[in-house]
Structures are given as C-alpha cells and as structure tokens.
Coordinates of C-alpha atoms in Angstrom, one line a residue:
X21 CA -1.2 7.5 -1.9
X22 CA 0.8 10.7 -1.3
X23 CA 4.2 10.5 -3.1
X24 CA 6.8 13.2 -2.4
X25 CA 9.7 13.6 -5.5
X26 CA 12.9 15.1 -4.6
X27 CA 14.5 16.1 -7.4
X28 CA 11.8 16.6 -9.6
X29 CA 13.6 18.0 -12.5
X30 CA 16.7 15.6 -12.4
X31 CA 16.9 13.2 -15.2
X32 CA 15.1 10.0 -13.2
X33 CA 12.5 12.9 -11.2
X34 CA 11.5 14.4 -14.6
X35 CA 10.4 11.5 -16.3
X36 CA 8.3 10.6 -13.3
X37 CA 7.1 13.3 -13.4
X38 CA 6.3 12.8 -17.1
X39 CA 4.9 9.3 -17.3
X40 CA 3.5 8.3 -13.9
X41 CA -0.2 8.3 -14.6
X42 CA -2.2 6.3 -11.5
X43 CA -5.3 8.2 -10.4
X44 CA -4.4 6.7 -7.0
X45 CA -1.2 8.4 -6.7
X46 CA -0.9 11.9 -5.8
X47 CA 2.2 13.5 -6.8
X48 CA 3.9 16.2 -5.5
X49 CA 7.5 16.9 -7.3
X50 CA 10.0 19.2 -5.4
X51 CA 13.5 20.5 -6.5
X52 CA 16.4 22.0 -4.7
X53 CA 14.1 25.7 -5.2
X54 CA 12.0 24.4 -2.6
X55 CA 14.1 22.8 0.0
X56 CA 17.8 21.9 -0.4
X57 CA 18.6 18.5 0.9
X58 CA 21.0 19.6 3.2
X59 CA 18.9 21.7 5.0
X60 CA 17.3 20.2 7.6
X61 CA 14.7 22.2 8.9
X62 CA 13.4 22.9 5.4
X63 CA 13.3 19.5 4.5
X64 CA 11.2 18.9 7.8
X65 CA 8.9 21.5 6.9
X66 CA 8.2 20.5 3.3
X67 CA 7.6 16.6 4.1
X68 CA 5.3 18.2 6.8
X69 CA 3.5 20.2 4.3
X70 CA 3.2 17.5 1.6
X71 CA 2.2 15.1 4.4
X72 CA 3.5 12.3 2.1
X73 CA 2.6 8.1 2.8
X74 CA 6.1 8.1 0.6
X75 CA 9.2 9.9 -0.3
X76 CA 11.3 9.3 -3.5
X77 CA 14.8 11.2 -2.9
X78 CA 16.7 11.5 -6.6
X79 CA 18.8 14.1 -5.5
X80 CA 22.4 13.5 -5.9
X81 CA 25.9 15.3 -6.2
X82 CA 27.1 13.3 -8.9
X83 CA 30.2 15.0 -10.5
X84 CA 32.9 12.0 -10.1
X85 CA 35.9 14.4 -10.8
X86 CA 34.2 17.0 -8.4
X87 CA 33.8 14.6 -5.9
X88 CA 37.3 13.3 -6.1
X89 CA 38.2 17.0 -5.3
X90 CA 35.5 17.9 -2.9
X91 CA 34.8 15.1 -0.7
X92 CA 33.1 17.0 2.0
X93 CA 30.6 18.4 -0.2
X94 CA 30.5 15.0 -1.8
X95 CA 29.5 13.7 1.6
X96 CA 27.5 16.7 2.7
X97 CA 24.8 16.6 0.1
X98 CA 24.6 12.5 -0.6
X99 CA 25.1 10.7 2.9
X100 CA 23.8 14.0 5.4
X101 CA 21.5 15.5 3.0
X102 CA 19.5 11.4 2.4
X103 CA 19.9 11.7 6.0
X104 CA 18.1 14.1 6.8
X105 CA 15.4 13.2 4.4
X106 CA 15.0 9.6 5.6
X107 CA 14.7 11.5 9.4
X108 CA 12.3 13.4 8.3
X109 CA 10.1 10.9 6.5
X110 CA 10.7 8.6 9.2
X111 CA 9.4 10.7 11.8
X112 CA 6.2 11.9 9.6
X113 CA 5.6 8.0 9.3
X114 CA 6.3 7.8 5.6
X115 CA 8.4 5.3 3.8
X116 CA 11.5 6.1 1.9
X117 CA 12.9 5.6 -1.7
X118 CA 16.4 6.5 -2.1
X119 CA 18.4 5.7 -5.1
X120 CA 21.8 4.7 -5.6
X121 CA 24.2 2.9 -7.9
X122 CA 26.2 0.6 -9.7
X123 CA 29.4 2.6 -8.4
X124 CA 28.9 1.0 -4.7
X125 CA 30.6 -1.9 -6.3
X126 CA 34.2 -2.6 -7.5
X127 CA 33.9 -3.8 -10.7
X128 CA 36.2 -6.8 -9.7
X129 CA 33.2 -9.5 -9.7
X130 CA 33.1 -10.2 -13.7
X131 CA 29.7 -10.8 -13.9
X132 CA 26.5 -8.8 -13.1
X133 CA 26.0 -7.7 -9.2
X134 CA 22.9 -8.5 -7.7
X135 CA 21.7 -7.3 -4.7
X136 CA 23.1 -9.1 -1.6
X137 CA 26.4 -8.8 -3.2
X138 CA 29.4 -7.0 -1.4
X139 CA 29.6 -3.6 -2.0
X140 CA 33.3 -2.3 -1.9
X141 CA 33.5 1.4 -3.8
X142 CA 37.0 2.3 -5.6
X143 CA 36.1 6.4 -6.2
X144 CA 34.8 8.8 -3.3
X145 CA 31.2 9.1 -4.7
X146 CA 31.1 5.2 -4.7
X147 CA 31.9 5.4 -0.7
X148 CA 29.7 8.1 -0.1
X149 CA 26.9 6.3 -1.8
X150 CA 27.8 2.9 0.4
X151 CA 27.5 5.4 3.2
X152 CA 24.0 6.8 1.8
X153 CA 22.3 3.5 1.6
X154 CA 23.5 3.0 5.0
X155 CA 22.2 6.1 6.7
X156 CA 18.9 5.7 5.2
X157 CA 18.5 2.5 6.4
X158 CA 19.7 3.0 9.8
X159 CA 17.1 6.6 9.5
X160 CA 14.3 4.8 8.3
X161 CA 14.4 0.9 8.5
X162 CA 11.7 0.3 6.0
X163 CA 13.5 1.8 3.0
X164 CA 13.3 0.9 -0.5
X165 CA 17.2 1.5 -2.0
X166 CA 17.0 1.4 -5.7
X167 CA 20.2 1.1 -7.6
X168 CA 20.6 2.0 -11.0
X169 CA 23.0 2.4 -13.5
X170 CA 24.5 4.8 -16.5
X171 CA 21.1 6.8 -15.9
X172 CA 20.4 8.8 -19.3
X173 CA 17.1 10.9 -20.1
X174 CA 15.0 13.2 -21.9
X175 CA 16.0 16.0 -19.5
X176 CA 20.1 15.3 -19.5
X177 CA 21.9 16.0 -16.1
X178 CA 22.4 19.7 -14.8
X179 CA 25.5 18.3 -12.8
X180 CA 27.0 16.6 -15.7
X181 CA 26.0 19.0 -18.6
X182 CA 23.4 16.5 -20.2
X183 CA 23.7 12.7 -21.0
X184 CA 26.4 10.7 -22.6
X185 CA 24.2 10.7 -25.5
X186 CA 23.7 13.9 -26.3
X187 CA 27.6 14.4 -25.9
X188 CA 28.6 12.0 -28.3
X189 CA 26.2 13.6 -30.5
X190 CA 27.7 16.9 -30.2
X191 CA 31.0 15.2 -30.7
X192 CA 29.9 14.0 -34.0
X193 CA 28.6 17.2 -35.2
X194 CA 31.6 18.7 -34.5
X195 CA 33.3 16.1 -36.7
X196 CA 36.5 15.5 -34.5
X197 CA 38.0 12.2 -33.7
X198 CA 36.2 10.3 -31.2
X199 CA 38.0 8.2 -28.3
X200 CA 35.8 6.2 -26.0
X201 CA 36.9 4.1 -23.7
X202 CA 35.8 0.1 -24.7
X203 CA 37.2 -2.0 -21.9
X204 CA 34.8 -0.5 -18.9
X205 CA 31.2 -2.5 -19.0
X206 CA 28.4 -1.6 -17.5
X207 CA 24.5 -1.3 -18.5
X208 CA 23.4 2.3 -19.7
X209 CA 19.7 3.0 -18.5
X210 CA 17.2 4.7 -20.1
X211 CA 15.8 6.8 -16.9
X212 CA 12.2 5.8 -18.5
X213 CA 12.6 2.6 -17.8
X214 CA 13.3 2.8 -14.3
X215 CA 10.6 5.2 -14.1
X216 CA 8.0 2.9 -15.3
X217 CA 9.6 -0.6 -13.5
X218 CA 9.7 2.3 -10.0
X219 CA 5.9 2.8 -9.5
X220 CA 4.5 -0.9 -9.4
X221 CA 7.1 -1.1 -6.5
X222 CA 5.9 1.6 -4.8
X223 CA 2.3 0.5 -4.7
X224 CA 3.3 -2.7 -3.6
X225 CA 5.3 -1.2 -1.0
X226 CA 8.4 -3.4 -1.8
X227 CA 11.4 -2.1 0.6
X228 CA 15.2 -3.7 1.1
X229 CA 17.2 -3.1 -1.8
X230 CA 16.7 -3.6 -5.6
X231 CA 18.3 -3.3 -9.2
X232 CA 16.9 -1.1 -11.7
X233 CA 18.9 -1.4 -14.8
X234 CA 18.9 -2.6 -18.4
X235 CA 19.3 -5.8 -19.4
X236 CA 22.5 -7.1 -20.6
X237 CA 26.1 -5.1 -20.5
X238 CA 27.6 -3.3 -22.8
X239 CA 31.0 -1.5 -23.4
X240 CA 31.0 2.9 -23.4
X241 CA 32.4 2.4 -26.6
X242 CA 29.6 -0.1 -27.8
X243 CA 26.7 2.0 -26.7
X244 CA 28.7 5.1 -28.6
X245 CA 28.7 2.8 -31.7
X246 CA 24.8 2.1 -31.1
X247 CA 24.4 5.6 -30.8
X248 CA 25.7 6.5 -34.4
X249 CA 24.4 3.6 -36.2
X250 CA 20.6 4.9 -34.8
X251 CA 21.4 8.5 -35.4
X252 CA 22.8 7.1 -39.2
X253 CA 25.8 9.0 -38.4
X254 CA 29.8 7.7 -39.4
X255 CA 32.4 9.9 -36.9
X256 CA 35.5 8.4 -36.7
X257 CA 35.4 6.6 -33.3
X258 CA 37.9 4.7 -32.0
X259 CA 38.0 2.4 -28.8
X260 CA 40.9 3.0 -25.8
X261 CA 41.6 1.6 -22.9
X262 CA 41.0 2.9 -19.3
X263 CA 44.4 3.5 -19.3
X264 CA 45.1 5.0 -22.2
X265 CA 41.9 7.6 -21.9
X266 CA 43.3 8.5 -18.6
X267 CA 41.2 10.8 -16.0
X268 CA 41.1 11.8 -12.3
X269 CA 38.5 9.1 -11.3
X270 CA 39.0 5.4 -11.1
X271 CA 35.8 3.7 -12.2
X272 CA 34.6 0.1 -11.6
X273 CA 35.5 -2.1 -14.9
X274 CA 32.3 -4.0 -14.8
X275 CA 29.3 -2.6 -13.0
X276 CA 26.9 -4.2 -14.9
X277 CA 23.6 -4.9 -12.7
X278 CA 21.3 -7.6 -12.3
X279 CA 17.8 -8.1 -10.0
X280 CA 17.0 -11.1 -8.4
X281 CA 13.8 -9.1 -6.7
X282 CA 12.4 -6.2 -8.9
X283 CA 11.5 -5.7 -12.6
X284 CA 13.5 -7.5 -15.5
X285 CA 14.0 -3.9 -17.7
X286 CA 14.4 -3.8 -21.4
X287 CA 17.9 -4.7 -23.4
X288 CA 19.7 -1.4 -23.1
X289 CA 19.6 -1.4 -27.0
X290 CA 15.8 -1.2 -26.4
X291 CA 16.3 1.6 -24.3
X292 CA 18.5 3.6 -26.3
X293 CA 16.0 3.5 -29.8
X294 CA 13.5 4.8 -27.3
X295 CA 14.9 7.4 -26.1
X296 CA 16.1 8.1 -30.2
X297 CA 12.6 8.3 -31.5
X298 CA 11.5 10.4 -27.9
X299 CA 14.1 13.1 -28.2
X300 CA 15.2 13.1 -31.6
X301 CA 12.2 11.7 -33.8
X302 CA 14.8 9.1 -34.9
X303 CA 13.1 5.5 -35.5
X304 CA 15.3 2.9 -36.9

C-alpha cells in the first residue's frame, strides 16, 4: 500500500514518520516545500507522482488567536486547501485521511463526545474545521475523518511555537509565577499515540469518522501539575478561571473525546511519562 503524508514534519506527520514500521506500507512524507495545500495544481501533480492507494492530510492552520483575526486565511488553507486534496485523491482513486478536532464541538455536552454527536463550533477555527470534514466528505465520500485532541509531540508545532509542554517547562525555568487555566477539560494527546492507533485503521481501510484521543479528561492546569511532578520540578502554579486568564479566543469548556469505533488510547498520564522519558530522558 502507497501512503501519501501531508505534513510530514508537523507534530502528528513526524512521528509517523518516525514509528510507522509495516514492510507493506510504502511511505512517502511531503511538507508544504513540496506542494502547499492551497495550491491546486501542485497538489494534483504530487498525488499524481506518488500515485498513492491513500492520502493522510495533517496539514492545518491552527493559530486560534490568528484565526480569530484572519478568517479567510483560516478558511483558505483548512476547508479549500483539504479540498483540494480530497479532489485530488478522489480523482487518482485513492482514499483520504483528514484530521480534525475536539474544537468542532461546544464544550456544552459535559461528558465525552463521541462521534455521531452534534458538532456546533464556538471559535472560527472550530467552524472552519466543521466545514473541513464536510468538504472532504462531500470531495471524496470514502473518507476516514480522524479527530483528535490537545495534539503534543516530539517535534512541537511550528504554528504554535512548540507544545504546551515544552512551554510550561520554559516557564519553570524561568522561575515566574505560573497561571493556568483549571476550569477548561479536555484530553491532551500524546501525537505517538495516535500515530500508532492511525495505521491499523488504515490497513483495514476503516472510513466515516473516528476519535483518536487519550483516555480520560483532564484540566490544563492538571496536566501542567503532571508535567512538574514528572519533570521533579516545584514553580509556583496556580489555577484561574477562563475568565479570569482572559484571551481573544473562546474555547469549548469540555472537549474531552471518546470512540465508540476506533482504538481505546492510553490514560493521558500514560502519554505524558512517554513522551517525558522520549524527549527528556525523564522516567518516573
């Protein structure tokens, strides 16, 4: 099997790249270099040239407070630029894996979304990722949408300047009081998880939609207070509320997701003492 990665040195792409090992998968990673997403005819020429039986498309603009303030290019690059990828795989006769995430949802639910639940999106990239799923199903009927949730990895996020983890590491270093907000829930995933649970899926050619995410919920505050007890650090952290950390971007309060179709993932405490002892050496 042929597999073609967009976004090969994103977070999720890069640690496909680093742990897929199938000898009957052939894998061919691309990045933005190669063909940007919103470019149609270069996206048409590379799934041409890879020739791929499927196409994985990480590729996201994913900057919420950008977004907020650019909507068009918000748009542009996740609803026109998975567009024109699912067009183009759909007319080269391969199938299509597009991810999404926990933000097509509301947070208003109180308990963990699974996947025929209603999505209803309270920021802009939240609607244009509603918008994204629908596009590439409309584009290619036998998608696989994968949504995941508070995505964090050995590679960190070029759009977001890392991972949550490495910034509240920096923030500890730095020895300043730390104010995370406690009262928004949701599941942070290690991307190695989801990279692992994402290729037995693939071979068995599941399509629809499915949750990729850890097990169980957590607060941002909790996972920052998981984070320091691994790393055997004490900063002074103290939990806020939403309102009280303020921001330009409404978020959902509970996001927290749950699969009643794919892979039951790891506790995200799991998760996080992996990705500990892979980046850091830290084993606790």
């Amino acid at each position: 099997m042929n597999v073609l990665l967009l976004g090969a040195n994103g977070q999720l792409g890069s640690d496909i790249v680093r742990l897929w090992d199938d000898p009957d998968v052939a894998l061919a990673g691309a990045t933005r270099a190669d063909a940007d997403v919103t470019d149609v005819a270069a996206v048409a020429r590379l799934v041409r040239e890879v020739r791929p039986d499927v196409v994985i498309n990480t590729t996201a603009f994913h900057n919420l407070p950008v977004c907020e303030q650019d909507p068009e290019t918000c748009f542009r690059v996740n609803v026109l630029g998975c567009w024109n990828v699912a067009r183009a795989s759909a007319d080269a006769g391969a199938a299509i894996v597009q991810l999404s995430t926990d933000y097509v949802f509301d947070g208003t639910k109180g308990s963990a979304y699974v996947e025929d639940d209603a999505r209803s999106a309270v920021n802009v990239y939240g609607a244009a990722k509603i918008a994204t799923e629908d596009v590439v199903r409309i584009a290619n009927p036998g998608a696989l949408v994968v949504r995941v949730s508070g995505l964090y990895g050995l590679a960190g996020s070029a759009g977001k300047g890392g991972n949550f983890v490495e910034t509240m590491l920096r923030l500890a270093r730095e020895g300043n009081p730390i104010r995370v907000v406690g009262d928004q829930v949701t599941a942070p995933t290690n991307t190695a998880e989801i990279a692992e649970a994402l290729l037995p899926l693939i071979r068995e050619g599941v399509r629809g939609v499915v949750h990729l995410a850890a097990s169980e919920g957590c607060s941002w505050h909790d996972f920052a207070a998981e984070i320091f007890r691994l790393a055997d650090v004490a900063p002074p952290l103290e939990a806020v509320t939403t309102e009280e950390f303020g921001g330009p971007v409404k978020r959902p309060m509970y996001s927290v997701l749950r699969s009643t179709r794919g892979a039951e993932l790891g506790h995200w405490r799991d998760g996080l003492a992996r990705y500990m002892r892979e980046k850091h050496g830290i084993s606790r």
